[in-house]
Structures are given as C-alpha cells and as structure tokens.
Tab-separated table of C-alpha atoms in Angstrom:
chain	number	residue	atom	x	y	z
I	1	MET	CA	139.934	62.319	-10.914
I	2	LYS	CA	140.849	60.201	-7.891
I	3	ARG	CA	137.184	59.237	-7.415
I	4	LEU	CA	136.989	58.021	-11.025
I	5	LEU	CA	140.290	56.126	-10.887
I	6	ILE	CA	139.479	53.973	-7.838
I	7	PRO	CA	136.325	52.336	-9.320
I	8	LEU	CA	138.206	51.775	-12.583
I	9	LEU	CA	141.085	50.028	-10.817
I	10	LEU	CA	138.659	47.884	-8.826
I	11	ALA	CA	136.812	46.865	-11.981
I	12	THR	CA	140.078	45.996	-13.742
I	13	ALA	CA	141.210	43.905	-10.756
I	14	THR	CA	137.891	42.069	-10.696
I	15	LEU	CA	138.099	41.231	-14.407
I	16	THR	CA	141.713	40.131	-14.091
I	17	ALA	CA	140.893	37.832	-11.170
I	18	ALA	CA	137.921	36.358	-13.004
I	19	ALA	CA	139.804	35.645	-16.244
I	20	PRO	CA	141.826	32.613	-15.059
I	21	ALA	CA	138.721	31.035	-13.533
I	22	SER	CA	136.801	31.396	-16.809
I	23	ALA	CA	139.669	29.884	-18.757
I	24	ALA	CA	139.906	27.007	-16.307
I	25	ASP	CA	136.168	26.367	-16.550
I	26	ALA	CA	136.250	26.135	-20.361
I	27	TYR	CA	136.383	22.526	-21.562
I	28	PRO	CA	137.727	21.301	-23.821
I	29	THR	CA	140.274	23.789	-25.123
I	30	ARG	CA	142.566	21.177	-26.699
I	31	PRO	CA	142.316	17.624	-28.124
I	32	VAL	CA	141.032	14.807	-25.904
I	33	THR	CA	142.885	11.466	-25.789
I	34	LEU	CA	140.738	8.330	-25.821
I	35	VAL	CA	142.883	5.431	-24.610
I	36	VAL	CA	142.103	1.976	-25.975
I	37	PRO	CA	143.828	-0.629	-23.763
I	38	PHE	CA	144.076	-3.138	-26.624
I	39	PRO	CA	146.071	-3.395	-29.877
I	40	PRO	CA	145.007	-1.555	-33.051
I	41	GLY	CA	142.713	-3.340	-35.465
I	42	GLY	CA	140.434	-5.145	-33.015
I	43	PRO	CA	136.689	-4.528	-32.562
I	44	THR	CA	137.209	-2.242	-29.548
I	45	ASP	CA	139.749	-0.157	-31.448
I	46	ALA	CA	137.469	0.102	-34.500
I	47	MET	CA	134.545	1.208	-32.339
I	48	ALA	CA	136.657	3.808	-30.550
I	49	ARG	CA	137.923	5.307	-33.803
I	50	ARG	CA	134.456	5.587	-35.274
I	51	LEU	CA	133.184	7.315	-32.147
I	52	ALA	CA	136.217	9.619	-32.064
I	53	GLU	CA	135.285	10.958	-35.501
I	54	LYS	CA	131.767	11.765	-34.368
I	55	LEU	CA	132.890	13.378	-31.088
I	56	ARG	CA	134.675	16.176	-32.929
I	57	GLN	CA	131.512	18.207	-33.465
I	58	PRO	CA	129.882	18.063	-29.991
I	59	LEU	CA	133.215	18.676	-28.255
I	60	ASN	CA	134.500	21.126	-30.878
I	61	GLN	CA	137.873	19.415	-30.519
I	62	ASN	CA	139.686	16.473	-32.056
I	63	VAL	CA	139.610	13.182	-30.138
I	64	ILE	CA	142.816	11.195	-30.545
I	65	VAL	CA	142.708	7.408	-30.123
I	66	GLU	CA	145.803	6.072	-28.375
I	67	ASN	CA	146.439	2.321	-28.059
I	68	ARG	CA	148.148	1.226	-24.832
I	69	ALA	CA	147.841	-2.551	-24.934
I	70	GLY	CA	149.016	-5.263	-22.553
I	71	ALA	CA	148.070	-7.351	-19.518
I	72	GLY	CA	144.510	-7.909	-20.641
I	73	GLY	CA	143.813	-4.182	-20.820
I	74	ASN	CA	145.434	-3.318	-17.492
I	75	ILE	CA	148.313	-1.227	-18.852
I	76	GLY	CA	146.172	1.320	-20.649
I	77	SER	CA	143.578	1.348	-17.883
I	78	GLU	CA	146.179	1.987	-15.184
I	79	TYR	CA	147.597	4.820	-17.290
I	80	VAL	CA	144.200	6.541	-17.383
I	81	ALA	CA	143.523	5.845	-13.708
I	82	HIS	CA	146.636	7.849	-12.797
I	83	ALA	CA	146.195	10.581	-15.415
I	84	LYS	CA	145.332	14.156	-14.493
I	85	PRO	CA	141.563	14.327	-13.771
I	86	ASP	CA	140.833	17.114	-16.229
I	87	GLY	CA	138.852	15.264	-18.893
I	88	TYR	CA	141.653	15.209	-21.458
I	89	THR	CA	142.582	11.546	-20.934
I	90	ILE	CA	139.724	9.040	-20.884
I	91	LEU	CA	139.422	5.260	-21.256
I	92	PHE	CA	137.468	3.065	-23.631
I	93	GLY	CA	136.915	0.240	-21.156
I	94	THR	CA	135.525	-3.276	-21.480
I	95	SER	CA	134.506	-6.083	-19.142
I	96	GLY	CA	138.097	-7.183	-18.578
I	97	PRO	CA	139.716	-4.026	-17.204
I	98	LEU	CA	136.501	-2.653	-15.693
I	99	ALA	CA	135.149	-5.772	-13.950
I	100	ILE	CA	137.060	-9.040	-14.371
I	101	ASN	CA	140.797	-8.352	-14.142
I	102	ILE	CA	140.765	-7.126	-10.553
I	103	SER	CA	140.003	-10.705	-9.502
I	104	LEU	CA	142.569	-12.259	-11.868
I	105	TYR	CA	145.675	-10.131	-11.338
I	106	LYS	CA	147.407	-9.698	-7.985
I	107	ASN	CA	148.827	-6.259	-8.799
I	108	GLN	CA	146.449	-4.587	-11.192
I	109	GLY	CA	147.520	-1.048	-10.289
I	110	TYR	CA	144.013	0.397	-10.045
I	111	ASP	CA	140.524	-0.421	-8.774
I	112	PRO	CA	137.696	-0.248	-11.346
I	113	GLU	CA	135.224	0.870	-8.687
I	114	LYS	CA	137.442	3.463	-6.985
I	115	SER	CA	139.897	4.761	-9.595
I	116	PHE	CA	137.497	6.123	-12.219
I	117	ALA	CA	134.654	8.540	-12.805
I	118	PRO	CA	132.200	6.630	-15.042
I	119	VAL	CA	131.035	8.615	-18.079
I	120	ILE	CA	128.739	6.409	-20.156
I	121	ARG	CA	127.865	2.779	-20.818
I	122	ILE	CA	127.941	2.203	-24.566
I	123	GLY	CA	126.459	-1.266	-24.791
I	124	HIS	CA	127.444	-4.908	-24.908
I	125	LEU	CA	128.579	-7.508	-27.413
I	126	PRO	CA	126.802	-10.836	-26.919
I	127	ASN	CA	128.879	-13.971	-26.817
I	128	ILE	CA	127.429	-16.985	-28.566
I	129	LEU	CA	127.807	-20.686	-27.874
I	130	VAL	CA	128.772	-22.475	-31.078
I	131	VAL	CA	129.679	-26.106	-31.692
I	132	HIS	CA	131.436	-27.973	-34.460
I	133	PRO	CA	128.861	-29.714	-36.733
I	134	SER	CA	130.137	-33.102	-35.532
I	135	VAL	CA	128.649	-32.450	-32.065
I	136	PRO	CA	125.195	-34.123	-31.963
I	137	ALA	CA	123.316	-31.270	-30.296
I	138	THR	CA	121.075	-28.505	-31.639
I	139	ASN	CA	120.164	-26.796	-28.363
I	140	VAL	CA	121.429	-26.309	-24.830
I	141	GLN	CA	119.534	-29.186	-23.244
I	142	GLU	CA	120.752	-31.661	-25.884
I	143	LEU	CA	124.304	-30.411	-25.374
I	144	ILE	CA	124.070	-30.832	-21.603
I	145	ALA	CA	122.645	-34.340	-21.957
I	146	TYR	CA	125.398	-35.340	-24.383
I	147	ALA	CA	128.112	-33.836	-22.154
I	148	LYS	CA	126.853	-35.820	-19.153
I	149	GLN	CA	126.598	-39.061	-21.131
I	150	HIS	CA	130.080	-38.573	-22.640
I	151	PRO	CA	132.097	-36.659	-20.011
I	152	ASP	CA	135.418	-37.106	-21.843
I	153	LYS	CA	134.269	-36.175	-25.345
I	154	LEU	CA	133.626	-32.445	-25.299
I	155	SER	CA	136.071	-29.539	-24.986
I	156	TYR	CA	135.711	-25.793	-25.354
I	157	ALA	CA	138.224	-23.339	-26.788
I	158	SER	CA	138.929	-19.933	-25.284
I	159	SER	CA	141.153	-17.011	-26.270
I	160	GLY	CA	143.166	-17.534	-23.080
I	161	ASN	CA	143.012	-18.094	-19.338
I	162	GLY	CA	140.818	-15.489	-17.677
I	163	ALA	CA	139.224	-14.318	-20.935
I	164	SER	CA	135.449	-13.982	-21.059
I	165	SER	CA	135.354	-17.013	-23.361
I	166	HIS	CA	137.098	-19.007	-20.609
I	167	LEU	CA	134.852	-17.744	-17.818
I	168	ALA	CA	131.794	-18.413	-19.971
I	169	GLY	CA	132.679	-22.110	-20.015
I	170	ILE	CA	133.279	-22.189	-16.266
I	171	LEU	CA	129.870	-20.636	-15.629
I	172	PHE	CA	128.226	-23.032	-18.076
I	173	ASN	CA	129.780	-26.066	-16.370
I	174	GLN	CA	128.717	-24.814	-12.942
I	175	MET	CA	125.138	-24.063	-13.945
I	176	ALA	CA	124.676	-27.150	-16.132
I	177	GLY	CA	126.517	-29.627	-13.907
I	178	THR	CA	128.845	-30.614	-16.751
I	179	GLN	CA	132.632	-31.074	-16.941
I	180	ILE	CA	133.459	-29.859	-20.438
I	181	MET	CA	137.245	-29.492	-20.738
I	182	HIS	CA	138.805	-26.071	-21.233
I	183	ILE	CA	141.460	-25.642	-23.961
I	184	PRO	CA	143.107	-22.175	-23.813
I	185	TYR	CA	144.604	-20.525	-26.901
I	186	LYS	CA	146.617	-17.370	-27.480
I	187	GLY	CA	143.824	-15.328	-29.002
I	188	THR	CA	140.479	-15.737	-30.720
I	189	GLY	CA	142.008	-16.557	-34.128
I	190	PRO	CA	143.857	-19.756	-33.117
I	191	ALA	CA	140.890	-20.897	-31.019
I	192	LEU	CA	138.525	-20.408	-33.959
I	193	ASN	CA	140.823	-22.242	-36.369
I	194	ASP	CA	140.899	-25.357	-34.186
I	195	LEU	CA	137.149	-25.195	-33.640
I	196	LEU	CA	136.546	-25.030	-37.392
I	197	GLY	CA	138.948	-27.944	-37.825
I	198	GLY	CA	137.166	-30.046	-35.223
I	199	GLN	CA	140.133	-30.237	-32.817
I	200	VAL	CA	137.835	-28.772	-30.137
I	201	SER	CA	134.093	-29.232	-29.799
I	202	MET	CA	132.730	-25.800	-28.954
I	203	SER	CA	133.445	-22.228	-27.964
I	204	PHE	CA	131.864	-19.156	-26.428
I	205	THR	CA	132.930	-16.480	-28.878
I	206	ASP	CA	131.594	-13.084	-29.905
I	207	ILE	CA	128.723	-13.051	-32.350
I	208	LEU	CA	130.614	-10.950	-34.910
I	209	THR	CA	133.372	-13.569	-35.208
I	210	ALA	CA	130.991	-16.523	-35.320
I	211	LEU	CA	128.276	-15.223	-37.651
I	212	PRO	CA	129.976	-15.802	-41.042
I	213	HIS	CA	130.846	-19.378	-40.073
I	214	ILE	CA	127.323	-20.036	-38.815
I	215	LYS	CA	125.856	-18.804	-42.108
I	216	ALA	CA	128.337	-20.951	-44.037
I	217	GLY	CA	127.306	-24.047	-42.058
I	218	LYS	CA	130.787	-24.501	-40.611
I	219	LEU	CA	129.559	-23.916	-37.037
I	220	ARG	CA	126.214	-24.541	-35.355
I	221	ALA	CA	124.754	-21.895	-33.083
I	222	ILE	CA	123.376	-23.348	-29.837
I	223	GLY	CA	122.420	-20.250	-27.849
I	224	LEU	CA	123.244	-16.646	-27.088
I	225	ALA	CA	125.295	-16.110	-23.941
I	226	SER	CA	123.499	-12.861	-23.136
I	227	ALA	CA	120.414	-11.637	-21.324
I	228	GLN	CA	118.489	-10.893	-24.516
I	229	ARG	CA	118.330	-12.042	-28.113
I	230	SER	CA	120.327	-10.387	-30.881
I	231	ASP	CA	119.008	-8.732	-34.032
I	232	ALA	CA	121.817	-10.521	-35.875
I	233	LEU	CA	120.187	-13.906	-35.072
I	234	PRO	CA	116.673	-13.043	-33.850
I	235	ASP	CA	115.419	-16.642	-33.908
I	236	LEU	CA	118.239	-17.989	-31.767
I	237	PRO	CA	117.173	-18.238	-28.099
I	238	THR	CA	119.483	-17.279	-25.274
I	239	ILE	CA	121.109	-19.901	-23.069
I	240	SER	CA	119.072	-18.471	-20.223
I	241	GLU	CA	115.839	-19.115	-22.133
I	242	GLN	CA	116.926	-22.722	-22.621
I	243	GLY	CA	117.099	-23.617	-18.954
I	244	LEU	CA	120.189	-21.933	-17.469
I	245	ASN	CA	118.274	-19.016	-16.000
I	246	GLY	CA	120.328	-15.828	-15.627
I	247	TYR	CA	123.252	-17.007	-17.755
I	248	ASP	CA	124.950	-13.902	-19.207
I	249	VAL	CA	128.586	-13.404	-20.195
I	250	SER	CA	128.325	-10.529	-22.648
I	251	VAL	CA	131.278	-8.177	-23.050
I	252	PHE	CA	130.297	-4.640	-22.086
I	253	PHE	CA	131.822	-1.355	-23.239
I	254	GLY	CA	131.989	1.883	-21.267
I	255	ILE	CA	133.839	5.181	-21.091
I	256	VAL	CA	135.487	6.264	-17.841
I	257	ALA	CA	137.648	9.203	-16.790
I	258	PRO	CA	140.118	9.421	-13.894
I	259	LYS	CA	138.632	9.737	-10.420
I	260	ASP	CA	137.953	13.335	-9.309
I	261	THR	CA	137.283	14.552	-12.843
I	262	PRO	CA	134.866	17.493	-12.335
I	263	ALA	CA	131.198	16.546	-12.558
I	264	ALA	CA	130.598	19.245	-15.164
I	265	THR	CA	133.314	17.757	-17.369
I	266	VAL	CA	131.925	14.242	-16.947
I	267	ASN	CA	128.487	15.537	-17.903
I	268	GLN	CA	129.860	17.289	-20.972
I	269	LEU	CA	131.630	14.117	-22.071
I	270	ASN	CA	128.470	12.119	-21.447
I	271	GLN	CA	126.418	14.458	-23.646
I	272	ALA	CA	129.060	14.349	-26.394
I	273	PHE	CA	129.112	10.545	-26.413
I	274	ARG	CA	125.307	10.437	-26.440
I	275	ALA	CA	125.335	12.643	-29.531
I	276	ALA	CA	127.959	10.451	-31.215
I	277	LEU	CA	126.086	7.254	-30.408
I	278	ALA	CA	122.865	8.749	-31.802
I	279	ASP	CA	124.529	9.396	-35.164
I	280	PRO	CA	122.930	7.121	-37.829
I	281	ASP	CA	126.343	5.993	-39.155
I	282	VAL	CA	127.511	4.997	-35.682
I	283	LYS	CA	124.248	3.215	-34.878
I	284	GLN	CA	124.471	1.240	-38.111
I	285	ALA	CA	128.122	0.378	-37.528
I	286	LEU	CA	127.503	-0.864	-33.987
I	287	GLN	CA	124.494	-2.918	-35.093
I	288	SER	CA	126.560	-4.496	-37.880
I	289	GLN	CA	129.088	-5.549	-35.236
I	290	GLY	CA	126.323	-7.178	-33.197
I	291	ILE	CA	126.581	-4.616	-30.396
I	292	VAL	CA	123.444	-3.983	-28.354
I	293	ALA	CA	123.167	-0.337	-27.277
I	294	ALA	CA	122.720	0.441	-23.585
I	295	GLN	CA	119.276	1.700	-22.639
I	296	ASP	CA	120.469	3.888	-19.766
I	297	GLN	CA	123.441	6.025	-20.783
I	298	SER	CA	123.823	8.029	-17.579
I	299	PRO	CA	127.098	8.024	-15.611
I	300	ALA	CA	125.171	6.610	-12.634
I	301	ALA	CA	124.026	3.639	-14.725
I	302	LEU	CA	127.615	2.675	-15.538
I	303	THR	CA	128.628	3.130	-11.894
I	304	GLY	CA	125.887	0.764	-10.776
I	305	PHE	CA	126.618	-1.742	-13.534
I	306	ILE	CA	130.325	-1.984	-12.658
I	307	ALA	CA	129.370	-2.390	-8.990
I	308	GLU	CA	127.264	-5.424	-9.988
I	309	GLU	CA	129.771	-6.948	-12.408
I	310	VAL	CA	132.857	-6.907	-10.140
I	311	PRO	CA	131.454	-9.187	-7.394
I	312	LYS	CA	129.739	-11.390	-9.985
I	313	TRP	CA	133.031	-12.246	-11.678
I	314	ARG	CA	134.970	-12.305	-8.396
I	315	ALA	CA	132.710	-15.062	-7.072
I	316	LEU	CA	133.031	-17.123	-10.249
I	317	ILE	CA	136.815	-16.720	-10.477
I	318	LYS	CA	137.268	-17.611	-6.820
I	319	SER	CA	135.050	-20.677	-7.080
I	320	ALA	CA	137.056	-21.989	-10.030
I	321	ASN	CA	140.442	-20.892	-8.629
I	322	VAL	CA	141.366	-19.012	-11.825
I	323	SER	CA	144.410	-16.723	-11.804
I	324	ILE	CA	146.799	-15.074	-14.233
I	325	ASP	CA	149.814	-14.307	-12.007
C-alpha cells in the first residue's frame, strides 16, 4: 500500500505544481483593452472599433476600446506604457505618440522606442496638399514658382502647432526653398472651414477629409504627401514625383503593447490583428478611408519603422525650432 501511495502523491504534486503555470500561459482569459489616445468619433477611433469587432473571434475574447485623449495622444500612450505587460492593455498608436511627440514635449512620460513592444503596423493615411481654387497653380512646380514670386501671398492652415499638417508645411518650405506662412488652428475642422472660405491658401490635410471637397471643385488637389499614390485619386502624382524627392508626411497607424510583454503574447496579438485586417469588411472600410495597408505586418517591421521615424521628425522639429511646452 505504501509503495502505491508514494507514486500517487508524487503525481498529484506534479499536476498541482503544473496547474498554475498552464493557467498563466493561457492568453487571453479575459477581455483585452485597446486604448485609443484620442477622443471618440475620429478616424482613429472608428478604425479601432471596427478592428475590435473582428478581433473577438481570433482572440476568443471581447476587445474593449477605451478612449484616453489629451496632449496629442500622450496621455493614453503613457497609460499603456506603464500598464502591466500581460497583453491585456494595448495601444492603437499613430505618428504623433509613436514618433513625433517625443521631440515636441519636454516631459512626455514615455519613450516610443523603449517603452513598448511593437505588435503590428496597420498602414498609413496619406496627407494631400490642397489649395483654394483662387491659387493659380495646378501642380507642385507651379505652386513653388508662385510662392517664390509672391512670398507674402500664400499661407497654409494646420490643425495646430506640432501636428503633422504643420510639420508637412515646414518640410515643404525646407525642400522647396519657399516661405509659405503657417496659420495654426484648433483642429482640422476650423482649418478646413477657413481654407474653403479662402482665408488661407492651402493645407496638408488627410485625403479622407479633402476628397469630398476636391470632387465638388471647392479645393484643388496639387499632390499626395506620401511615398506612393492612392487608389482614392490614382491619377494624382505624389509631391515626391513632382520634384521634391523623398517627401512623405503620411500618418501611420500601429499597435503596441507595454515593454516586456511576453513574445508569445505579442505573436498571438499579431496573428489576431492580421486575421482582423484580412477580413473583407475591414479591408473595404480601410480602403474607403484612404488608408494604405502595410506590406510587412511583423512586429520587427514596426520596430524598424518607428526607429526610422523618430530621428526623421526630431531633425525636422529641431531645425524649425518647433515646441509645444
């Protein structure tokens, strides 16, 4: 009896010791929170909510979208950076919090290259250079020539200091040798209203916002501010194609988790997002928003991309002495 009891006790002890490890390895066992660092209702929020619906099946859990807006995306991003690295709190990041803001804010509270475990690059939203119809230019070279001949006539609207629409104008001026005046607004809406009214000459806005006004003849498209053309306007050349080689100020989107999130969890999240992004409804929705899907969706691709974007924007911001605080 004693000989039978000892092996049984050992087996029970082994199973008991293994049980917590198995439970810990299971992921996810409860809902995942996807933090959007911007207010509800915007394009980033809409994209996140559509993806959250499609993530339910591959993760076998609900994904809850939580908006934590403020400071250009820094508040929500800092929250995720300091969250427990278990895969249950992840960030829907964009160019601002993941590449630009670190060079604009003195106390950001996190480092986009050191505070996160990149999961997947979703894609990018091309910005587009549009002008009011009163501006006598139909392409980039004509616009540059006019700006140099009339240095006090042109101005460009942005959604605020440090926004991609502001930095796009700085880069354009540097590469073109122009001095087009910057007029900052509190958001895309007010900037667009003044552009449509002719109070400002031009703007670098997202293609989704500009497209209806281009089709209505209220704005003229000059060039795409991205590395490649858009299916939304396939005949419109990029600014780079028109002489400013390498010009690209697209807004990118990517998912990141807190640093030290287990590699297996990151991989599982990556596969779930790949499945969601491959869904026909999601693909159609992103295309309708003008978003260009990323070709390489590996975590390593997002890591490398952020590593390229941070110094790119740091150099531009430093050269123009742009700051928020």
